Coordinates of C-alpha atoms in Angstrom, one line a residue:
Chain A
M1 CA 39.6 16.9 -33.1
A2 CA 41.0 17.8 -36.5
T3 CA 37.7 18.2 -38.3
M4 CA 34.6 19.7 -36.8
P5 CA 31.4 21.1 -38.4
A6 CA 30.8 24.8 -38.3
V7 CA 27.1 25.2 -37.3
L8 CA 24.9 27.7 -35.6
V9 CA 22.9 26.8 -32.6
G10 CA 19.7 28.7 -32.2
A11 CA 17.8 29.3 -29.0
N12 CA 15.3 31.9 -27.8
V13 CA 16.5 34.0 -25.0
G14 CA 13.9 36.0 -23.3
G15 CA 11.6 35.4 -26.2
R16 CA 14.1 36.6 -28.8
P17 CA 16.1 34.5 -31.2
N18 CA 19.8 34.2 -30.6
Y19 CA 22.4 32.3 -32.7
M20 CA 25.8 31.1 -31.6
T21 CA 28.5 29.5 -33.7
V22 CA 29.5 26.0 -32.5
A23 CA 32.1 23.5 -33.7
W24 CA 31.5 21.1 -30.9
A25 CA 28.4 19.3 -32.3
G26 CA 27.7 15.8 -33.5
V27 CA 25.3 12.9 -33.8
A28 CA 24.6 11.2 -30.4
C29 CA 22.1 8.5 -31.4
M30 CA 20.5 7.0 -34.5
N31 CA 17.3 5.7 -33.1
P32 CA 15.8 7.9 -31.8
P33 CA 17.9 10.5 -33.8
M34 CA 19.7 12.8 -31.4
I35 CA 22.4 15.5 -31.6
A36 CA 24.9 16.5 -28.9
I37 CA 26.2 20.1 -28.6
A38 CA 28.7 21.5 -26.1
I39 CA 27.9 25.0 -24.9
N40 CA 30.0 27.3 -22.7
K41 CA 28.0 27.8 -19.5
A42 CA 28.5 31.6 -19.7
R43 CA 26.8 32.0 -23.1
Q44 CA 23.3 33.4 -23.7
T45 CA 22.6 30.3 -25.7
E46 CA 22.9 28.2 -22.5
K47 CA 20.4 30.4 -20.8
G48 CA 18.0 30.0 -23.8
I49 CA 18.3 26.2 -23.9
M50 CA 17.6 25.9 -20.2
E51 CA 14.7 28.3 -20.5
N52 CA 12.8 26.5 -23.3
E53 CA 14.5 23.0 -23.3
T54 CA 14.6 23.4 -27.1
F55 CA 17.4 24.4 -29.5
S56 CA 18.1 24.3 -33.3
V57 CA 21.2 23.3 -35.3
N58 CA 21.6 25.3 -38.5
I59 CA 24.1 24.4 -41.2
P60 CA 25.5 27.3 -43.1
S61 CA 26.7 27.0 -46.7
S62 CA 30.1 28.5 -47.2
E63 CA 28.8 31.8 -48.6
F64 CA 27.8 32.6 -45.0
S65 CA 31.2 32.5 -43.5
V66 CA 31.2 36.1 -42.4
E67 CA 27.8 35.8 -40.6
T68 CA 28.9 32.5 -39.1
D69 CA 32.1 34.0 -37.7
Y70 CA 30.3 37.1 -36.4
C71 CA 27.9 34.9 -34.4
G72 CA 30.9 33.2 -32.8
L73 CA 32.7 36.5 -32.1
V74 CA 30.0 38.5 -30.3
S75 CA 27.9 37.4 -27.3
G76 CA 24.2 37.7 -27.2
S77 CA 24.6 39.3 -23.8
K78 CA 26.2 42.4 -25.5
V79 CA 24.7 42.4 -29.0
D80 CA 21.3 41.6 -30.3
K81 CA 21.8 38.9 -33.0
S82 CA 18.1 38.4 -33.7
E83 CA 18.3 40.5 -36.9
V84 CA 21.4 38.8 -38.4
F85 CA 19.2 36.3 -40.2
E86 CA 15.6 35.9 -41.1
T87 CA 14.1 33.6 -38.4
F88 CA 11.3 31.1 -38.8
Y89 CA 9.8 28.5 -36.5
G90 CA 8.8 24.9 -37.1
Q91 CA 7.1 22.3 -34.9
L92 CA 8.9 23.5 -31.8
K93 CA 7.7 27.1 -31.3
T94 CA 10.8 28.1 -29.3
A95 CA 13.7 26.9 -31.5
P96 CA 14.5 29.7 -33.9
L97 CA 15.6 28.5 -37.4
I98 CA 17.7 30.4 -40.0
S99 CA 15.9 30.9 -43.3
E100 CA 19.0 31.6 -45.3
F101 CA 20.7 28.3 -44.3
P102 CA 20.1 25.1 -46.4
V103 CA 19.6 22.8 -43.4
N104 CA 17.8 23.5 -40.1
I105 CA 17.3 20.9 -37.4
E106 CA 14.8 21.2 -34.5
C107 CA 15.8 19.6 -31.2
Q108 CA 13.9 18.9 -28.0
M109 CA 16.4 18.8 -25.1
R110 CA 16.6 15.3 -23.5
H111 CA 19.7 15.3 -21.4
T112 CA 22.3 17.8 -20.0
L113 CA 25.6 16.8 -18.7
E114 CA 27.5 19.4 -16.6
L115 CA 31.1 18.7 -17.5
G116 CA 33.0 21.8 -16.4
S117 CA 33.4 24.9 -18.6
H118 CA 30.8 23.4 -20.9
N119 CA 27.4 21.7 -20.7
L120 CA 26.7 18.9 -23.1
H121 CA 23.1 19.1 -24.3
V122 CA 21.6 16.1 -26.0
G123 CA 18.5 16.9 -28.0
E124 CA 16.1 14.6 -29.9
V125 CA 15.6 15.6 -33.5
V126 CA 12.0 16.6 -33.9
D127 CA 12.2 17.8 -37.5
V128 CA 14.7 18.6 -40.2
H129 CA 14.2 21.3 -42.9
V130 CA 16.3 21.0 -46.0
D131 CA 16.2 23.4 -49.0
E132 CA 14.7 21.6 -52.0
D133 CA 17.6 22.5 -54.2
C134 CA 20.0 20.8 -51.8
L135 CA 18.4 17.4 -52.3
T136 CA 19.5 14.7 -54.8
K137 CA 16.8 12.0 -55.2
G138 CA 15.2 13.2 -52.0
V139 CA 18.4 12.9 -49.9
P140 CA 20.4 15.9 -48.6
D141 CA 23.5 16.3 -50.8
T142 CA 26.6 17.6 -49.1
R143 CA 28.0 19.1 -52.4
K144 CA 24.9 21.2 -52.8
I145 CA 24.7 22.2 -49.1
D146 CA 28.4 23.2 -49.3
P147 CA 28.9 23.2 -45.5
M148 CA 32.1 24.3 -43.7
V149 CA 34.6 22.4 -41.6
Y150 CA 36.2 24.3 -38.8
S151 CA 39.8 23.5 -38.2
N152 CA 42.9 25.4 -37.1
S153 CA 40.9 28.6 -36.8
E154 CA 39.8 28.3 -40.4
Y155 CA 36.5 27.6 -42.1
C156 CA 37.1 25.2 -45.0
R157 CA 35.0 23.7 -47.7
I158 CA 34.7 19.9 -48.1
G159 CA 37.5 18.7 -50.4
E160 CA 38.0 16.0 -52.9
M161 CA 36.6 12.5 -52.3
V162 CA 39.3 10.0 -51.1
S163 CA 37.1 6.9 -51.4
K164 CA 33.6 5.5 -51.0
A165 CA 32.6 4.5 -47.5
F166 CA 31.1 1.0 -46.9
S167 CA 32.9 0.0 -50.1
V168 CA 36.6 0.6 -50.3
G169 CA 37.2 -1.4 -47.1
R170 CA 36.3 -4.6 -48.9
D171 CA 39.6 -4.3 -50.7
Y172 CA 41.5 -4.5 -47.5
K173 CA 44.2 -7.1 -47.3
K174 CA 46.8 -7.4 -44.5
Chain B
M1 CA 25.0 16.6 -39.8
A2 CA 26.6 17.4 -43.2
T3 CA 30.2 17.1 -42.0
M4 CA 31.6 14.6 -39.5
P5 CA 35.1 13.4 -38.7
A6 CA 36.2 9.9 -39.7
V7 CA 38.0 8.5 -36.6
L8 CA 38.8 5.1 -35.2
V9 CA 37.7 4.4 -31.6
G10 CA 40.0 1.9 -29.9
A11 CA 39.1 -0.3 -26.9
N12 CA 40.5 -3.5 -25.5
V13 CA 38.0 -6.3 -25.7
G14 CA 38.9 -9.3 -23.6
G15 CA 42.4 -8.0 -23.4
R16 CA 42.9 -7.6 -27.2
P17 CA 42.8 -4.3 -29.1
N18 CA 39.8 -3.6 -31.3
Y19 CA 39.2 -0.7 -33.6
M20 CA 35.9 0.7 -34.9
T21 CA 35.3 3.5 -37.4
V22 CA 33.1 6.3 -36.0
A23 CA 31.8 9.5 -37.5
W24 CA 29.8 10.4 -34.5
A25 CA 32.5 11.9 -32.3
G26 CA 33.2 15.5 -31.1
V27 CA 34.4 17.7 -28.4
A28 CA 32.2 17.8 -25.3
C29 CA 34.1 20.2 -23.0
M30 CA 37.1 22.5 -23.0
N31 CA 38.0 22.4 -19.3
P32 CA 38.5 19.6 -18.5
P33 CA 39.0 18.5 -22.1
M34 CA 36.4 15.9 -23.0
I35 CA 35.3 14.0 -26.1
A36 CA 31.9 12.4 -26.7
I37 CA 31.5 9.3 -28.9
A38 CA 28.2 7.6 -29.9
I39 CA 28.6 3.8 -30.1
N40 CA 26.0 1.3 -31.3
K41 CA 25.2 -0.9 -28.2
A42 CA 25.6 -4.1 -30.2
R43 CA 29.3 -3.4 -31.1
Q44 CA 32.3 -5.1 -29.5
T45 CA 33.7 -1.6 -28.9
E46 CA 30.8 -1.0 -26.5
K47 CA 31.8 -4.1 -24.6
G48 CA 35.4 -3.0 -24.4
I49 CA 34.6 0.5 -23.2
M50 CA 32.3 -0.8 -20.4
E51 CA 35.0 -3.4 -19.5
N52 CA 37.9 -1.0 -19.0
E53 CA 36.2 2.4 -18.8
T54 CA 38.8 3.7 -21.2
F55 CA 38.9 4.3 -25.0
S56 CA 41.0 6.0 -27.6
V57 CA 40.2 8.3 -30.5
N58 CA 42.6 7.9 -33.4
I59 CA 42.6 10.3 -36.4
P60 CA 43.7 8.7 -39.7
S61 CA 45.4 10.6 -42.5
S62 CA 43.6 10.1 -45.8
E63 CA 46.2 7.5 -47.0
F64 CA 44.4 5.1 -44.6
S65 CA 41.0 5.3 -46.1
V66 CA 40.9 1.5 -46.9
E67 CA 41.8 0.5 -43.4
T68 CA 39.4 3.0 -42.0
D69 CA 36.5 1.7 -44.0
Y70 CA 37.5 -1.9 -43.3
C71 CA 37.2 -1.2 -39.5
G72 CA 33.7 0.2 -40.1
L73 CA 32.6 -2.7 -42.3
V74 CA 33.5 -5.7 -40.2
S75 CA 32.6 -6.3 -36.5
G76 CA 35.1 -7.3 -33.9
S77 CA 32.7 -10.1 -32.9
K78 CA 33.4 -11.8 -36.2
V79 CA 36.9 -10.7 -37.2
D80 CA 40.0 -10.1 -35.1
K81 CA 41.0 -6.5 -36.0
S82 CA 43.9 -6.5 -33.6
E83 CA 46.4 -7.0 -36.4
V84 CA 45.2 -4.3 -38.8
F85 CA 47.4 -1.7 -37.2
E86 CA 50.4 -1.7 -34.9
T87 CA 49.1 -1.0 -31.4
F88 CA 50.9 1.0 -28.6
Y89 CA 49.7 2.0 -25.2
G90 CA 50.2 5.3 -23.3
Q91 CA 49.2 6.4 -19.8
L92 CA 46.0 4.4 -19.8
K93 CA 47.2 0.8 -20.1
T94 CA 43.9 -0.4 -21.6
A95 CA 43.2 2.2 -24.4
P96 CA 44.9 0.8 -27.6
L97 CA 46.5 3.5 -29.9
I98 CA 47.2 3.2 -33.6
S99 CA 50.9 3.8 -34.4
E100 CA 50.3 4.5 -38.1
F101 CA 47.9 7.4 -37.4
P102 CA 49.2 11.0 -36.8
V103 CA 46.9 11.7 -33.8
N104 CA 46.0 9.5 -30.9
I105 CA 43.8 10.6 -28.0
E106 CA 43.6 8.7 -24.7
C107 CA 40.3 9.0 -22.9
Q108 CA 39.1 8.0 -19.4
M109 CA 35.4 7.3 -19.5
R110 CA 33.4 9.7 -17.2
H111 CA 29.8 9.5 -18.3
T112 CA 27.6 7.2 -20.3
L113 CA 24.1 8.2 -21.6
E114 CA 21.9 5.3 -22.8
L115 CA 20.0 7.0 -25.6
G116 CA 18.5 4.1 -27.6
S117 CA 20.3 2.3 -30.4
H118 CA 23.5 4.1 -29.2
N119 CA 25.3 4.9 -26.0
L120 CA 27.0 8.3 -25.8
H121 CA 30.3 8.0 -23.9
V122 CA 32.0 11.1 -22.6
G123 CA 35.7 10.6 -21.9
E124 CA 38.2 12.9 -20.3
V125 CA 41.3 13.4 -22.4
V126 CA 44.2 12.1 -20.5
D127 CA 46.9 12.4 -23.1
V128 CA 47.2 13.3 -26.8
H129 CA 50.0 11.9 -29.1
V130 CA 50.7 13.8 -32.2
D131 CA 53.4 12.9 -34.8
E132 CA 56.2 15.4 -34.7
D133 CA 56.0 16.0 -38.5
C134 CA 52.3 17.0 -38.1
L135 CA 53.1 20.0 -35.9
T136 CA 53.7 23.6 -37.0
K137 CA 55.3 25.7 -34.2
G138 CA 54.3 23.0 -31.7
V139 CA 50.6 23.0 -32.7
P140 CA 48.8 20.2 -34.6
D141 CA 48.4 21.3 -38.2
T142 CA 45.4 20.0 -40.0
R143 CA 47.0 20.3 -43.5
K144 CA 49.8 18.0 -42.3
I145 CA 47.5 15.6 -40.5
D146 CA 45.4 15.4 -43.6
P147 CA 42.3 14.0 -41.9
M148 CA 39.0 12.9 -43.5
V149 CA 35.5 14.2 -43.3
Y150 CA 32.8 11.6 -43.6
S151 CA 29.7 12.8 -45.5
N152 CA 27.2 11.2 -47.9
S153 CA 28.9 7.8 -47.6
E154 CA 32.2 9.3 -48.8
Y155 CA 35.5 10.0 -47.1
C156 CA 36.7 13.4 -48.2
R157 CA 39.8 15.6 -47.6
I158 CA 39.6 19.0 -46.1
G159 CA 39.1 21.5 -49.0
E160 CA 40.1 25.1 -49.6
M161 CA 39.9 27.7 -46.9
V162 CA 36.8 29.9 -47.1
S163 CA 37.9 32.4 -44.4
K164 CA 39.8 32.9 -41.1
A165 CA 37.7 32.2 -38.0
F166 CA 37.6 34.8 -35.2
S167 CA 38.5 37.3 -37.8
V168 CA 36.3 37.6 -40.9
G169 CA 33.3 38.1 -38.7
R170 CA 34.6 41.6 -37.8
D171 CA 33.7 42.6 -41.3
Y172 CA 30.0 41.9 -40.7
K173 CA 27.6 44.7 -41.5
K174 CA 23.9 44.2 -41.6

């Protein structure tokens, strides 16, 4: 895929928060709201998700590209990543959330597909935390969140608008 | 999720190609390579995927934002979308591919999770077609593909690079 989100998946491993950078994440269902994430079976995050059946998806703003990349480079099996960020917990007491990031999503694991190198975990969204200053009229605003796209081994910002969705298609004529 | 890819999922419905715009798509596994897509159960695409157990993921360049939005606005149950693009077929004889788009991925359906409003289909990548002029040293180049991110009801281009992945994280110091 040419465009993927750069997010950090959080899971408690042995009672300590661990964060791992993931580009293979997306929406799985609207109602109930669910998110799917693909995790390499060898990762500590995999251990934590299976241990607690909860995980978090944390969206970094672009100012955190160094920390984001660091959490993808080093494994929780070798390095304690619990101090990279300030952690808080929400409704789920075992899904660690990153204070510094503008968006934090708490997920209760519902399904796991063992696909090969990776397990695909589908979690139901239990709560979403968005920084007040990233809302416009009460709705999360991408320009304020300033998230990153992962592509071709680069973290990139969202670029110029090409067109309005659910709108420009009305102009289509064969 | 703040950043999602804008792609078109192709499926044959009653023997005719149908294309539907999807933002809920992502990588599900590295080995074997798999892609997950979430499809509203009421869509014609859902019917086609279940019929043939194959589907395609087609990545538009930004010049096709009108056609991309059109295929999200109108349902294949009401409008014949088989003529919007020129269709070709690859190894899978029932996964229609869009000639005009720079990247076309053929998928053999392996798993379906019924989650509620949407079914999550996991397909194994059987073949990937990339336009020659979108390659750099044989590798698909995002800047040449010029794909779109879907966010806040807008189609956007990929923006400026923030930093190099698997690299900038080495500079991390608490």
